[in-house]
Amino acid sequence: MARAARGGKTAKGTGKGHGTRAARDAQSAGDGGARGAAGRRPGARRGAAGTAQARVAGGTARLVPDPDRPRAWTLLIDEAPQSHVDLDDPTRLDFAYQRRIGHLIDLAAPPGAPLRAVHLGGGALTLARYTAATRPRSTQQAMEHDADLVDFVRTALPLDPAARTRVRRTDARAGLARVPDGWADLVIADVFDGARTPAHLTTVEFVTEVRRALAPGGRYVANIADGPPLAHLRAQIATAAAVLPHLALAADPAVLRGRHFGNAILAAADTPLPTAEFTRRCATGPTPARVLHGPELLAFTGGAAPAHDATATPSPAPPPSVFR
């Protein structure tokens, strides 16, 4: 998605004053490159200030250089920030929501142990790069429906072959259906069409397919964007809870209080989650988050009904002010 300004999927934004790391973290207070021409490919062209851009199915993709780091870039689609990649340090997660997912990757198995991971939503492959760097010998699949975006990113921001990541040009749910039963230790859903998650990726039927693909003890992680009155977020918690019994939710306190549109990270599994350590990690760093689980998360959900394929709708669109 397009990261929401307070807790969502943004980095620098597009306006003046967002170039420094401090400014990015301040902007994401609710949550969180390539050399030369960024490896231009046919169809891509240089823009202002060293950017590279191309037309993709989702609109205009741009790679904007990070002024603080020589080989770091932010991917934007139609000016909505999507991903940040540091080719010199793939363990650096610049967006706050991605740092929270990074904590869950870190806690998915003993340090350094390889994982079988499925990434629904490719973007700039930031989390696949992180997993490969922190857990060598991991085997990963990434599902991205926008083939032009895949080509643009892989040419401009080359993926190390040692990352052992297969990128499939396919719809996330269709690609997930091809994952063998019990194959994945981790399924990460970070899928946005523009700035909204498609309806068919928000349902009990979808999460049931996730559970089929997960190994026993495997974990489902979803990036959920919502704002006041948080009806979509509450329904997504109820949807996951209808399939997987153990849940935890991390978000900026202002997002959870319904003050701002932003991103929340939902983790779900068939076995207990490491909630104490996850809470500790989310409480530290430049953009602390609150973690809800157990009775507190149940109370937050407030009796919301799960979403089903027959009636589901996309996630809400962020207000225009989010990306200003």
PDB file of C-alpha atoms in Angstrom:
ATOM      1  CA  MET A   1       0.000   0.000   0.000  1.00  0.00           C
ATOM      2  CA  ALA A   2       0.702   3.408   0.112  1.00  0.00           C
ATOM      3  CA  ARG A   3       1.897   4.014   3.528  1.00  0.00           C
ATOM      4  CA  ALA A   4      -0.239   6.178   5.699  1.00  0.00           C
ATOM      5  CA  ALA A   5       1.450   9.141   7.242  1.00  0.00           C
ATOM      6  CA  ARG A   6       0.972   8.071  10.795  1.00  0.00           C
ATOM      7  CA  GLY A   7       1.768   4.417  11.054  1.00  0.00           C
ATOM      8  CA  GLY A   8       1.487   3.279   7.544  1.00  0.00           C
ATOM      9  CA  LYS A   9       3.396   2.548   4.473  1.00  0.00           C
ATOM     10  CA  THR A  10       5.278   5.722   3.764  1.00  0.00           C
ATOM     11  CA  ALA A  11       8.794   6.883   4.097  1.00  0.00           C
ATOM     12  CA  LYS A  12       9.734  10.265   2.893  1.00  0.00           C
ATOM     13  CA  GLY A  13       6.485  11.397   1.448  1.00  0.00           C
ATOM     14  CA  THR A  14       6.645  13.648  -1.568  1.00  0.00           C
ATOM     15  CA  GLY A  15       6.696  17.088  -0.060  1.00  0.00           C
ATOM     16  CA  LYS A  16       9.420  19.411   1.007  1.00  0.00           C
ATOM     17  CA  GLY A  17      11.150  18.581   4.248  1.00  0.00           C
ATOM     18  CA  HIS A  18      10.746  14.795   4.182  1.00  0.00           C
ATOM     19  CA  GLY A  19      14.246  13.907   3.050  1.00  0.00           C
ATOM     20  CA  THR A  20      15.998  13.147   6.336  1.00  0.00           C
ATOM     21  CA  ARG A  21      15.559  10.064   8.463  1.00  0.00           C
ATOM     22  CA  ALA A  22      14.367  12.194  11.382  1.00  0.00           C
ATOM     23  CA  ALA A  23      11.732  13.785   9.194  1.00  0.00           C
ATOM     24  CA  ARG A  24      10.597  10.405   7.882  1.00  0.00           C
ATOM     25  CA  ASP A  25      10.171   9.024  11.377  1.00  0.00           C
ATOM     26  CA  ALA A  26       8.338  12.150  12.439  1.00  0.00           C
ATOM     27  CA  GLN A  27       6.018  11.770   9.461  1.00  0.00           C
ATOM     28  CA  SER A  28       5.428   8.117  10.293  1.00  0.00           C
ATOM     29  CA  ALA A  29       5.010   8.814  13.954  1.00  0.00           C
ATOM     30  CA  GLY A  30       2.018   6.612  13.906  1.00  0.00           C
ATOM     31  CA  ASP A  31       3.554   3.555  12.620  1.00  0.00           C
ATOM     32  CA  GLY A  32       7.316   4.238  10.274  1.00  0.00           C
ATOM     33  CA  GLY A  33      19.526   2.540  -4.219  1.00  0.00           C
ATOM     34  CA  ALA A  34      20.441   1.633  -7.272  1.00  0.00           C
ATOM     35  CA  ARG A  35      23.556   3.195  -8.742  1.00  0.00           C
ATOM     36  CA  GLY A  36      23.403   6.016 -11.218  1.00  0.00           C
ATOM     37  CA  ALA A  37      20.245   5.826 -13.273  1.00  0.00           C
ATOM     38  CA  ALA A  38      18.816   3.100 -11.059  1.00  0.00           C
ATOM     39  CA  GLY A  39      19.408   0.557 -13.795  1.00  0.00           C
ATOM     40  CA  ARG A  40      17.038   1.936 -16.358  1.00  0.00           C
ATOM     41  CA  ARG A  41      15.201  -0.571 -18.516  1.00  0.00           C
ATOM     42  CA  PRO A  42      13.297  -0.016 -21.756  1.00  0.00           C
ATOM     43  CA  GLY A  43      10.194   1.981 -20.877  1.00  0.00           C
ATOM     44  CA  ALA A  44      11.758   3.566 -17.817  1.00  0.00           C
ATOM     45  CA  ARG A  45      13.121   7.093 -17.879  1.00  0.00           C
ATOM     46  CA  ARG A  46      15.036   9.440 -15.661  1.00  0.00           C
ATOM     47  CA  GLY A  47      13.059  12.081 -13.823  1.00  0.00           C
ATOM     48  CA  ALA A  48      14.106  15.043 -11.740  1.00  0.00           C
ATOM     49  CA  ALA A  49      16.802  14.810  -9.069  1.00  0.00           C
ATOM     50  CA  GLY A  50      18.082  11.412 -10.176  1.00  0.00           C
ATOM     51  CA  THR A  51      14.773   9.566  -9.993  1.00  0.00           C
ATOM     52  CA  ALA A  52      13.854   6.718 -12.332  1.00  0.00           C
ATOM     53  CA  GLN A  53      10.287   6.103 -13.407  1.00  0.00           C
ATOM     54  CA  ALA A  54       8.154   3.896 -15.604  1.00  0.00           C
ATOM     55  CA  ARG A  55       4.541   3.276 -16.430  1.00  0.00           C
ATOM     56  CA  VAL A  56       3.259   0.136 -14.721  1.00  0.00           C
ATOM     57  CA  ALA A  57      -0.177  -1.414 -14.432  1.00  0.00           C
ATOM     58  CA  GLY A  58      -0.825   0.443 -11.179  1.00  0.00           C
ATOM     59  CA  GLY A  59       0.130   3.872 -12.544  1.00  0.00           C
ATOM     60  CA  THR A  60       3.468   5.671 -12.604  1.00  0.00           C
ATOM     61  CA  ALA A  61       6.222   4.022 -10.593  1.00  0.00           C
ATOM     62  CA  ARG A  62       9.080   6.224  -9.415  1.00  0.00           C
ATOM     63  CA  LEU A  63      12.268   5.449  -7.540  1.00  0.00           C
ATOM     64  CA  VAL A  64      13.360   8.451  -5.517  1.00  0.00           C
ATOM     65  CA  PRO A  65      16.913   8.466  -4.121  1.00  0.00           C
ATOM     66  CA  ASP A  66      17.383   8.724  -0.377  1.00  0.00           C
ATOM     67  CA  PRO A  67      19.517  11.813   0.305  1.00  0.00           C
ATOM     68  CA  ASP A  68      20.927  10.211   3.442  1.00  0.00           C
ATOM     69  CA  ARG A  69      22.247   7.002   1.875  1.00  0.00           C
ATOM     70  CA  PRO A  70      23.955   6.564  -1.521  1.00  0.00           C
ATOM     71  CA  ARG A  71      22.220   3.363  -2.691  1.00  0.00           C
ATOM     72  CA  ALA A  72      18.838   3.651  -0.998  1.00  0.00           C
ATOM     73  CA  TRP A  73      15.594   4.397  -2.787  1.00  0.00           C
ATOM     74  CA  THR A  74      11.896   4.870  -2.101  1.00  0.00           C
ATOM     75  CA  LEU A  75       9.405   3.335  -4.502  1.00  0.00           C
ATOM     76  CA  LEU A  76       6.294   5.411  -5.147  1.00  0.00           C
ATOM     77  CA  ILE A  77       3.326   4.550  -7.333  1.00  0.00           C
ATOM     78  CA  ASP A  78       1.257   7.545  -8.348  1.00  0.00           C
ATOM     79  CA  GLU A  79       3.097   9.410  -5.559  1.00  0.00           C
ATOM     80  CA  ALA A  80       1.953   6.951  -2.870  1.00  0.00           C
ATOM     81  CA  PRO A  81       5.074   5.591  -1.085  1.00  0.00           C
ATOM     82  CA  GLN A  82       5.234   1.806  -1.376  1.00  0.00           C
ATOM     83  CA  SER A  83       8.655   0.550  -0.265  1.00  0.00           C
ATOM     84  CA  HIS A  84      12.126   1.660   0.740  1.00  0.00           C
ATOM     85  CA  VAL A  85      15.217  -0.349  -0.205  1.00  0.00           C
ATOM     86  CA  ASP A  86      18.835   0.116   0.858  1.00  0.00           C
ATOM     87  CA  LEU A  87      20.944  -2.017  -1.453  1.00  0.00           C
ATOM     88  CA  ASP A  88      23.985  -1.583   0.796  1.00  0.00           C
ATOM     89  CA  ASP A  89      22.100  -2.726   3.900  1.00  0.00           C
ATOM     90  CA  PRO A  90      18.967  -4.807   3.243  1.00  0.00           C
ATOM     91  CA  THR A  91      18.515  -5.235   7.000  1.00  0.00           C
ATOM     92  CA  ARG A  92      17.656  -1.542   7.255  1.00  0.00           C
ATOM     93  CA  LEU A  93      13.880  -1.162   7.372  1.00  0.00           C
ATOM     94  CA  ASP A  94      13.085   2.507   6.959  1.00  0.00           C
ATOM     95  CA  PHE A  95       9.302   2.344   7.205  1.00  0.00           C
ATOM     96  CA  ALA A  96       8.013   1.823  10.741  1.00  0.00           C
ATOM     97  CA  TYR A  97       5.387  -0.729   9.697  1.00  0.00           C
ATOM     98  CA  GLN A  98       8.111  -2.782   8.007  1.00  0.00           C
ATOM     99  CA  ARG A  99      10.261  -2.668  11.133  1.00  0.00           C
ATOM    100  CA  ARG A 100       7.362  -4.235  13.023  1.00  0.00           C
ATOM    101  CA  ILE A 101       7.040  -6.971  10.435  1.00  0.00           C
ATOM    102  CA  GLY A 102      10.822  -7.351  10.701  1.00  0.00           C
ATOM    103  CA  HIS A 103      10.403  -8.091  14.405  1.00  0.00           C
ATOM    104  CA  LEU A 104       8.000 -10.905  13.534  1.00  0.00           C
ATOM    105  CA  ILE A 105      10.431 -12.291  10.962  1.00  0.00           C
ATOM    106  CA  ASP A 106      13.135 -12.207  13.638  1.00  0.00           C
ATOM    107  CA  LEU A 107      10.876 -14.050  16.085  1.00  0.00           C
ATOM    108  CA  ALA A 108       9.578 -16.650  13.625  1.00  0.00           C
ATOM    109  CA  ALA A 109      12.445 -19.087  14.339  1.00  0.00           C
ATOM    110  CA  PRO A 110      15.784 -19.171  16.187  1.00  0.00           C
ATOM    111  CA  PRO A 111      18.186 -16.444  14.991  1.00  0.00           C
ATOM    112  CA  GLY A 112      19.659 -17.201  11.579  1.00  0.00           C
ATOM    113  CA  ALA A 113      17.545 -20.280  10.944  1.00  0.00           C
ATOM    114  CA  PRO A 114      16.220 -20.378   7.362  1.00  0.00           C
ATOM    115  CA  LEU A 115      12.525 -19.928   6.694  1.00  0.00           C
ATOM    116  CA  ARG A 116      10.119 -20.794   3.949  1.00  0.00           C
ATOM    117  CA  ALA A 117       8.363 -17.490   3.380  1.00  0.00           C
ATOM    118  CA  VAL A 118       5.570 -16.326   1.095  1.00  0.00           C
ATOM    119  CA  HIS A 119       5.244 -12.609   0.396  1.00  0.00           C
ATOM    120  CA  LEU A 120       1.860 -11.546  -0.950  1.00  0.00           C
ATOM    121  CA  GLY A 121       2.552  -8.240  -2.637  1.00  0.00           C
ATOM    122  CA  GLY A 122       5.997  -7.734  -4.103  1.00  0.00           C
ATOM    123  CA  GLY A 123       6.636  -4.016  -4.161  1.00  0.00           C
ATOM    124  CA  ALA A 124      10.386  -3.462  -3.986  1.00  0.00           C
ATOM    125  CA  LEU A 125      10.861  -6.849  -2.252  1.00  0.00           C
ATOM    126  CA  THR A 126      12.074  -5.084   0.887  1.00  0.00           C
ATOM    127  CA  LEU A 127      10.963  -7.791   3.313  1.00  0.00           C
ATOM    128  CA  ALA A 128      12.189 -10.617   1.087  1.00  0.00           C
ATOM    129  CA  ARG A 129      15.600  -8.918   0.999  1.00  0.00           C
ATOM    130  CA  TYR A 130      15.506  -8.542   4.784  1.00  0.00           C
ATOM    131  CA  THR A 131      14.626 -12.205   5.298  1.00  0.00           C
ATOM    132  CA  ALA A 132      17.408 -13.337   2.964  1.00  0.00           C
ATOM    133  CA  ALA A 133      19.963 -11.134   4.739  1.00  0.00           C
ATOM    134  CA  THR A 134      19.010 -12.126   8.278  1.00  0.00           C
ATOM    135  CA  ARG A 135      18.196 -15.760   7.534  1.00  0.00           C
ATOM    136  CA  PRO A 136      20.546 -17.102   4.825  1.00  0.00           C
ATOM    137  CA  ARG A 137      19.381 -20.195   2.935  1.00  0.00           C
ATOM    138  CA  SER A 138      15.746 -19.196   3.325  1.00  0.00           C
ATOM    139  CA  THR A 139      13.476 -20.139   0.417  1.00  0.00           C
ATOM    140  CA  GLN A 140      10.977 -17.468  -0.555  1.00  0.00           C
ATOM    141  CA  GLN A 141       8.152 -16.811  -2.981  1.00  0.00           C
ATOM    142  CA  ALA A 142       6.778 -13.357  -3.777  1.00  0.00           C
ATOM    143  CA  MET A 143       3.454 -12.825  -5.543  1.00  0.00           C
ATOM    144  CA  GLU A 144       3.007  -9.565  -7.474  1.00  0.00           C
ATOM    145  CA  HIS A 145       0.276  -9.110 -10.090  1.00  0.00           C
ATOM    146  CA  ASP A 146       1.869  -6.062 -11.745  1.00  0.00           C
ATOM    147  CA  ALA A 147       4.376  -7.612 -14.161  1.00  0.00           C
ATOM    148  CA  ASP A 148       5.642  -4.191 -15.296  1.00  0.00           C
ATOM    149  CA  LEU A 149       6.381  -3.266 -11.702  1.00  0.00           C
ATOM    150  CA  VAL A 150       8.260  -6.529 -11.192  1.00  0.00           C
ATOM    151  CA  ASP A 151      10.416  -5.803 -14.238  1.00  0.00           C
ATOM    152  CA  PHE A 152      11.051  -2.208 -13.182  1.00  0.00           C
ATOM    153  CA  VAL A 153      12.060  -3.102  -9.633  1.00  0.00           C
ATOM    154  CA  ARG A 154      14.199  -6.107 -10.525  1.00  0.00           C
ATOM    155  CA  THR A 155      16.098  -4.096 -13.136  1.00  0.00           C
ATOM    156  CA  ALA A 156      16.489  -0.936 -11.079  1.00  0.00           C
ATOM    157  CA  LEU A 157      17.058  -2.609  -7.709  1.00  0.00           C
ATOM    158  CA  PRO A 158      18.653  -5.979  -8.528  1.00  0.00           C
ATOM    159  CA  LEU A 159      17.872  -8.842  -6.198  1.00  0.00           C
ATOM    160  CA  ASP A 160      20.889 -10.853  -5.091  1.00  0.00           C
ATOM    161  CA  PRO A 161      20.573 -14.400  -6.531  1.00  0.00           C
ATOM    162  CA  ALA A 162      21.618 -15.679  -3.115  1.00  0.00           C
ATOM    163  CA  ALA A 163      18.316 -14.353  -1.807  1.00  0.00           C
ATOM    164  CA  ARG A 164      16.651 -17.499  -3.234  1.00  0.00           C
ATOM    165  CA  THR A 165      13.426 -15.626  -3.910  1.00  0.00           C
ATOM    166  CA  ARG A 166      11.135 -16.618  -6.755  1.00  0.00           C
ATOM    167  CA  VAL A 167       8.953 -13.748  -7.929  1.00  0.00           C
ATOM    168  CA  ARG A 168       5.674 -14.863  -9.474  1.00  0.00           C
ATOM    169  CA  ARG A 169       3.754 -12.442 -11.668  1.00  0.00           C
ATOM    170  CA  THR A 170       0.313 -13.346 -10.388  1.00  0.00           C
ATOM    171  CA  ASP A 171      -2.567 -12.244  -8.212  1.00  0.00           C
ATOM    172  CA  ALA A 172      -1.739 -12.824  -4.553  1.00  0.00           C
ATOM    173  CA  ARG A 173      -4.602 -15.203  -3.854  1.00  0.00           C
ATOM    174  CA  ALA A 174      -4.094 -17.132  -7.074  1.00  0.00           C
ATOM    175  CA  GLY A 175      -0.395 -17.455  -6.302  1.00  0.00           C
ATOM    176  CA  LEU A 176      -1.100 -18.539  -2.742  1.00  0.00           C
ATOM    177  CA  ALA A 177      -3.319 -21.322  -4.077  1.00  0.00           C
ATOM    178  CA  ARG A 178      -0.240 -22.794  -5.778  1.00  0.00           C
ATOM    179  CA  VAL A 179       1.758 -23.017  -2.550  1.00  0.00           C
ATOM    180  CA  PRO A 180       1.811 -26.639  -1.326  1.00  0.00           C
ATOM    181  CA  ASP A 181      -0.086 -27.545   1.821  1.00  0.00           C
ATOM    182  CA  GLY A 182       1.950 -26.844   4.944  1.00  0.00           C
ATOM    183  CA  TRP A 183       4.899 -25.405   2.994  1.00  0.00           C
ATOM    184  CA  ALA A 184       5.284 -21.954   4.548  1.00  0.00           C
ATOM    185  CA  ASP A 185       6.711 -20.965   7.899  1.00  0.00           C
ATOM    186  CA  LEU A 186       5.588 -17.411   7.254  1.00  0.00           C
ATOM    187  CA  VAL A 187       2.981 -15.759   5.016  1.00  0.00           C
ATOM    188  CA  ILE A 188       3.208 -11.964   4.836  1.00  0.00           C
ATOM    189  CA  ALA A 189       0.321 -10.077   3.224  1.00  0.00           C
ATOM    190  CA  ASP A 190       1.173  -6.522   2.202  1.00  0.00           C
ATOM    191  CA  VAL A 191      -1.059  -6.124  -0.837  1.00  0.00           C
ATOM    192  CA  PHE A 192      -2.461  -2.835  -2.036  1.00  0.00           C
ATOM    193  CA  ASP A 193      -4.044  -1.864  -5.329  1.00  0.00           C
ATOM    194  CA  GLY A 194      -3.184   1.799  -5.263  1.00  0.00           C
ATOM    195  CA  ALA A 195      -3.746   2.554  -1.593  1.00  0.00           C
ATOM    196  CA  ARG A 196      -6.408  -0.096  -0.870  1.00  0.00           C
ATOM    197  CA  THR A 197      -6.265  -3.822  -0.168  1.00  0.00           C
ATOM    198  CA  PRO A 198      -8.467  -5.708  -2.645  1.00  0.00           C
ATOM    199  CA  ALA A 199     -11.606  -7.211  -1.153  1.00  0.00           C
ATOM    200  CA  HIS A 200     -10.738 -10.828  -1.994  1.00  0.00           C
ATOM    201  CA  LEU A 201      -7.679 -10.580   0.279  1.00  0.00           C
ATOM    202  CA  THR A 202      -9.672  -9.555   3.352  1.00  0.00           C
ATOM    203  CA  THR A 203     -11.917 -12.576   3.934  1.00  0.00           C
ATOM    204  CA  VAL A 204     -12.249 -15.718   5.998  1.00  0.00           C
ATOM    205  CA  GLU A 205     -11.908 -17.744   2.814  1.00  0.00           C
ATOM    206  CA  PHE A 206      -8.594 -16.024   2.071  1.00  0.00           C
ATOM    207  CA  VAL A 207      -7.232 -16.586   5.594  1.00  0.00           C
ATOM    208  CA  THR A 208      -8.349 -20.216   5.353  1.00  0.00           C
ATOM    209  CA  GLU A 209      -6.157 -20.514   2.263  1.00  0.00           C
ATOM    210  CA  VAL A 210      -3.301 -18.925   4.223  1.00  0.00           C
ATOM    211  CA  ARG A 211      -3.712 -21.490   6.980  1.00  0.00           C
ATOM    212  CA  ARG A 212      -3.663 -24.310   4.433  1.00  0.00           C
ATOM    213  CA  ALA A 213      -0.301 -23.085   3.150  1.00  0.00           C
ATOM    214  CA  LEU A 214       1.196 -22.637   6.632  1.00  0.00           C
ATOM    215  CA  ALA A 215       3.206 -25.331   8.332  1.00  0.00           C
ATOM    216  CA  PRO A 216       2.151 -26.238  11.887  1.00  0.00           C
ATOM    217  CA  GLY A 217       3.309 -23.364  14.062  1.00  0.00           C
ATOM    218  CA  GLY A 218       3.642 -21.097  11.011  1.00  0.00           C
ATOM    219  CA  ARG A 219       2.584 -17.477  11.185  1.00  0.00           C
ATOM    220  CA  TYR A 220       0.416 -15.141   9.153  1.00  0.00           C
ATOM    221  CA  VAL A 221       1.330 -11.443   9.153  1.00  0.00           C
ATOM    222  CA  ALA A 222      -0.846  -8.781   7.525  1.00  0.00           C
ATOM    223  CA  ASN A 223      -0.393  -5.061   6.973  1.00  0.00           C
ATOM    224  CA  ILE A 224      -3.803  -3.453   7.481  1.00  0.00           C
ATOM    225  CA  ALA A 225      -4.533   0.205   6.737  1.00  0.00           C
ATOM    226  CA  ASP A 226      -7.489   1.964   8.318  1.00  0.00           C
ATOM    227  CA  GLY A 227      -8.653   5.153   9.979  1.00  0.00           C
ATOM    228  CA  PRO A 228     -11.510   6.322  12.168  1.00  0.00           C
ATOM    229  CA  PRO A 229     -13.790   4.580  13.110  1.00  0.00           C
ATOM    230  CA  LEU A 230     -11.505   1.537  12.515  1.00  0.00           C
ATOM    231  CA  ALA A 231     -14.358  -0.669  11.316  1.00  0.00           C
ATOM    232  CA  HIS A 232     -12.153  -2.350   8.697  1.00  0.00           C
ATOM    233  CA  LEU A 233      -9.350  -3.067  11.168  1.00  0.00           C
ATOM    234  CA  ARG A 234     -11.747  -4.574  13.709  1.00  0.00           C
ATOM    235  CA  ALA A 235     -13.339  -6.734  11.025  1.00  0.00           C
ATOM    236  CA  GLN A 236      -9.914  -7.938   9.872  1.00  0.00           C
ATOM    237  CA  ILE A 237      -9.034  -9.029  13.394  1.00  0.00           C
ATOM    238  CA  ALA A 238     -12.337 -10.926  13.618  1.00  0.00           C
ATOM    239  CA  THR A 239     -11.670 -12.461  10.192  1.00  0.00           C
ATOM    240  CA  ALA A 240      -8.253 -13.800  11.197  1.00  0.00           C
ATOM    241  CA  ALA A 241      -9.592 -14.972  14.565  1.00  0.00           C
ATOM    242  CA  ALA A 242     -12.221 -17.067  12.786  1.00  0.00           C
ATOM    243  CA  VAL A 243      -9.408 -19.183  11.326  1.00  0.00           C
ATOM    244  CA  LEU A 244      -6.351 -18.845  13.595  1.00  0.00           C
ATOM    245  CA  PRO A 245      -6.728 -18.781  17.386  1.00  0.00           C
ATOM    246  CA  HIS A 246      -3.661 -16.803  18.492  1.00  0.00           C
ATOM    247  CA  LEU A 247      -3.395 -13.145  17.496  1.00  0.00           C
ATOM    248  CA  ALA A 248      -1.441  -9.982  18.229  1.00  0.00           C
ATOM    249  CA  LEU A 249      -1.816  -6.480  16.804  1.00  0.00           C
ATOM    250  CA  ALA A 250       0.814  -3.720  16.690  1.00  0.00           C
ATOM    251  CA  ALA A 251       0.116  -0.101  15.798  1.00  0.00           C
ATOM    252  CA  ASP A 252       0.812   3.437  16.835  1.00  0.00           C
ATOM    253  CA  PRO A 253      -1.326   4.355  19.874  1.00  0.00           C
ATOM    254  CA  ALA A 254      -2.881   7.268  17.981  1.00  0.00           C
ATOM    255  CA  VAL A 255      -4.043   4.885  15.253  1.00  0.00           C
ATOM    256  CA  LEU A 256      -5.537   2.500  17.810  1.00  0.00           C
ATOM    257  CA  ARG A 257      -7.351   5.409  19.448  1.00  0.00           C
ATOM    258  CA  GLY A 258      -8.867   6.319  16.100  1.00  0.00           C
ATOM    259  CA  ARG A 259      -7.107   9.655  15.807  1.00  0.00           C
ATOM    260  CA  HIS A 260      -5.270   9.038  12.553  1.00  0.00           C
ATOM    261  CA  PHE A 261      -5.362   6.904   9.453  1.00  0.00           C
ATOM    262  CA  GLY A 262      -2.466   4.481   9.606  1.00  0.00           C
ATOM    263  CA  ASN A 263      -1.177   0.947   9.421  1.00  0.00           C
ATOM    264  CA  ALA A 264      -1.548  -1.889  11.906  1.00  0.00           C
ATOM    265  CA  ILE A 265       0.366  -5.159  11.796  1.00  0.00           C
ATOM    266  CA  LEU A 266      -1.682  -8.254  12.605  1.00  0.00           C
ATOM    267  CA  ALA A 267       0.030 -11.552  13.449  1.00  0.00           C
ATOM    268  CA  ALA A 268      -1.937 -14.794  13.685  1.00  0.00           C
ATOM    269  CA  ALA A 269      -0.995 -18.431  14.224  1.00  0.00           C
ATOM    270  CA  ASP A 270      -2.276 -21.810  15.344  1.00  0.00           C
ATOM    271  CA  THR A 271       0.177 -21.803  18.275  1.00  0.00           C
ATOM    272  CA  PRO A 272       0.954 -19.070  20.847  1.00  0.00           C
ATOM    273  CA  LEU A 273       2.851 -16.043  19.580  1.00  0.00           C
ATOM    274  CA  PRO A 274       5.915 -14.541  21.341  1.00  0.00           C
ATOM    275  CA  THR A 275       3.839 -11.594  22.493  1.00  0.00           C
ATOM    276  CA  ALA A 276       6.102 -10.498  25.358  1.00  0.00           C
ATOM    277  CA  GLU A 277       9.183 -10.152  23.156  1.00  0.00           C
ATOM    278  CA  PHE A 278       7.185  -8.661  20.298  1.00  0.00           C
ATOM    279  CA  THR A 279       5.765  -6.079  22.705  1.00  0.00           C
ATOM    280  CA  ARG A 280       9.229  -5.233  23.993  1.00  0.00           C
ATOM    281  CA  ARG A 281      10.646  -4.743  20.500  1.00  0.00           C
ATOM    282  CA  CYS A 282       7.714  -2.652  19.316  1.00  0.00           C
ATOM    283  CA  ALA A 283       8.062  -0.387  22.342  1.00  0.00           C
ATOM    284  CA  THR A 284      11.616   0.585  21.386  1.00  0.00           C
ATOM    285  CA  GLY A 285      13.036   2.530  18.472  1.00  0.00           C
ATOM    286  CA  PRO A 286      12.147   5.864  16.899  1.00  0.00           C
ATOM    287  CA  THR A 287       8.418   5.108  16.462  1.00  0.00           C
ATOM    288  CA  PRO A 288       7.158   2.984  19.376  1.00  0.00           C
ATOM    289  CA  ALA A 289       4.020   0.931  18.849  1.00  0.00           C
ATOM    290  CA  ARG A 290       1.481  -0.571  21.188  1.00  0.00           C
ATOM    291  CA  VAL A 291       0.768  -4.306  21.010  1.00  0.00           C
ATOM    292  CA  LEU A 292      -2.656  -5.760  21.819  1.00  0.00           C
ATOM    293  CA  HIS A 293      -3.305  -9.460  22.388  1.00  0.00           C
ATOM    294  CA  GLY A 294      -5.520 -11.759  24.424  1.00  0.00           C
ATOM    295  CA  PRO A 295      -8.539 -10.197  26.188  1.00  0.00           C
ATOM    296  CA  GLU A 296      -7.344  -6.678  25.361  1.00  0.00           C
ATOM    297  CA  LEU A 297      -7.389  -7.429  21.637  1.00  0.00           C
ATOM    298  CA  LEU A 298     -10.779  -9.132  21.951  1.00  0.00           C
ATOM    299  CA  ALA A 299     -12.156  -6.022  23.650  1.00  0.00           C
ATOM    300  CA  PHE A 300     -10.691  -3.819  20.942  1.00  0.00           C
ATOM    301  CA  THR A 301     -12.382  -5.914  18.248  1.00  0.00           C
ATOM    302  CA  GLY A 302     -15.704  -5.035  19.855  1.00  0.00           C
ATOM    303  CA  GLY A 303     -17.809  -7.844  18.412  1.00  0.00           C
ATOM    304  CA  ALA A 304     -16.990  -7.044  14.787  1.00  0.00           C
ATOM    305  CA  ALA A 305     -18.140  -9.638  12.272  1.00  0.00           C
ATOM    306  CA  PRO A 306     -15.687 -11.503  10.025  1.00  0.00           C
ATOM    307  CA  ALA A 307     -15.610 -10.635   6.326  1.00  0.00           C
ATOM    308  CA  HIS A 308     -16.552 -13.234   3.686  1.00  0.00           C
ATOM    309  CA  ASP A 309     -16.051 -13.429  -0.055  1.00  0.00           C
ATOM    310  CA  ALA A 310     -19.705 -12.791  -0.842  1.00  0.00           C
ATOM    311  CA  THR A 311     -19.868  -9.401   0.847  1.00  0.00           C
ATOM    312  CA  ALA A 312     -16.292  -8.164   1.309  1.00  0.00           C
ATOM    313  CA  THR A 313     -15.164  -4.692   0.244  1.00  0.00           C
ATOM    314  CA  PRO A 314     -11.673  -3.245  -0.240  1.00  0.00           C
ATOM    315  CA  SER A 315      -9.944  -1.509   2.623  1.00  0.00           C
ATOM    316  CA  PRO A 316     -10.867   2.166   2.957  1.00  0.00           C
ATOM    317  CA  ALA A 317      -9.052   4.755   0.895  1.00  0.00           C
ATOM    318  CA  PRO A 318      -6.737   6.983   2.904  1.00  0.00           C
ATOM    319  CA  PRO A 319      -7.652  10.658   3.122  1.00  0.00           C
ATOM    320  CA  PRO A 320      -5.766  12.924   0.679  1.00  0.00           C
ATOM    321  CA  SER A 321      -3.820  14.487   3.555  1.00  0.00           C
ATOM    322  CA  VAL A 322      -2.021  11.212   4.258  1.00  0.00           C
ATOM    323  CA  PHE A 323       0.534  11.688   1.498  1.00  0.00           C
ATOM    324  CA  ARG A 324       1.018  15.416   1.784  1.00  0.00           C
TER     325      ARG A 324
END
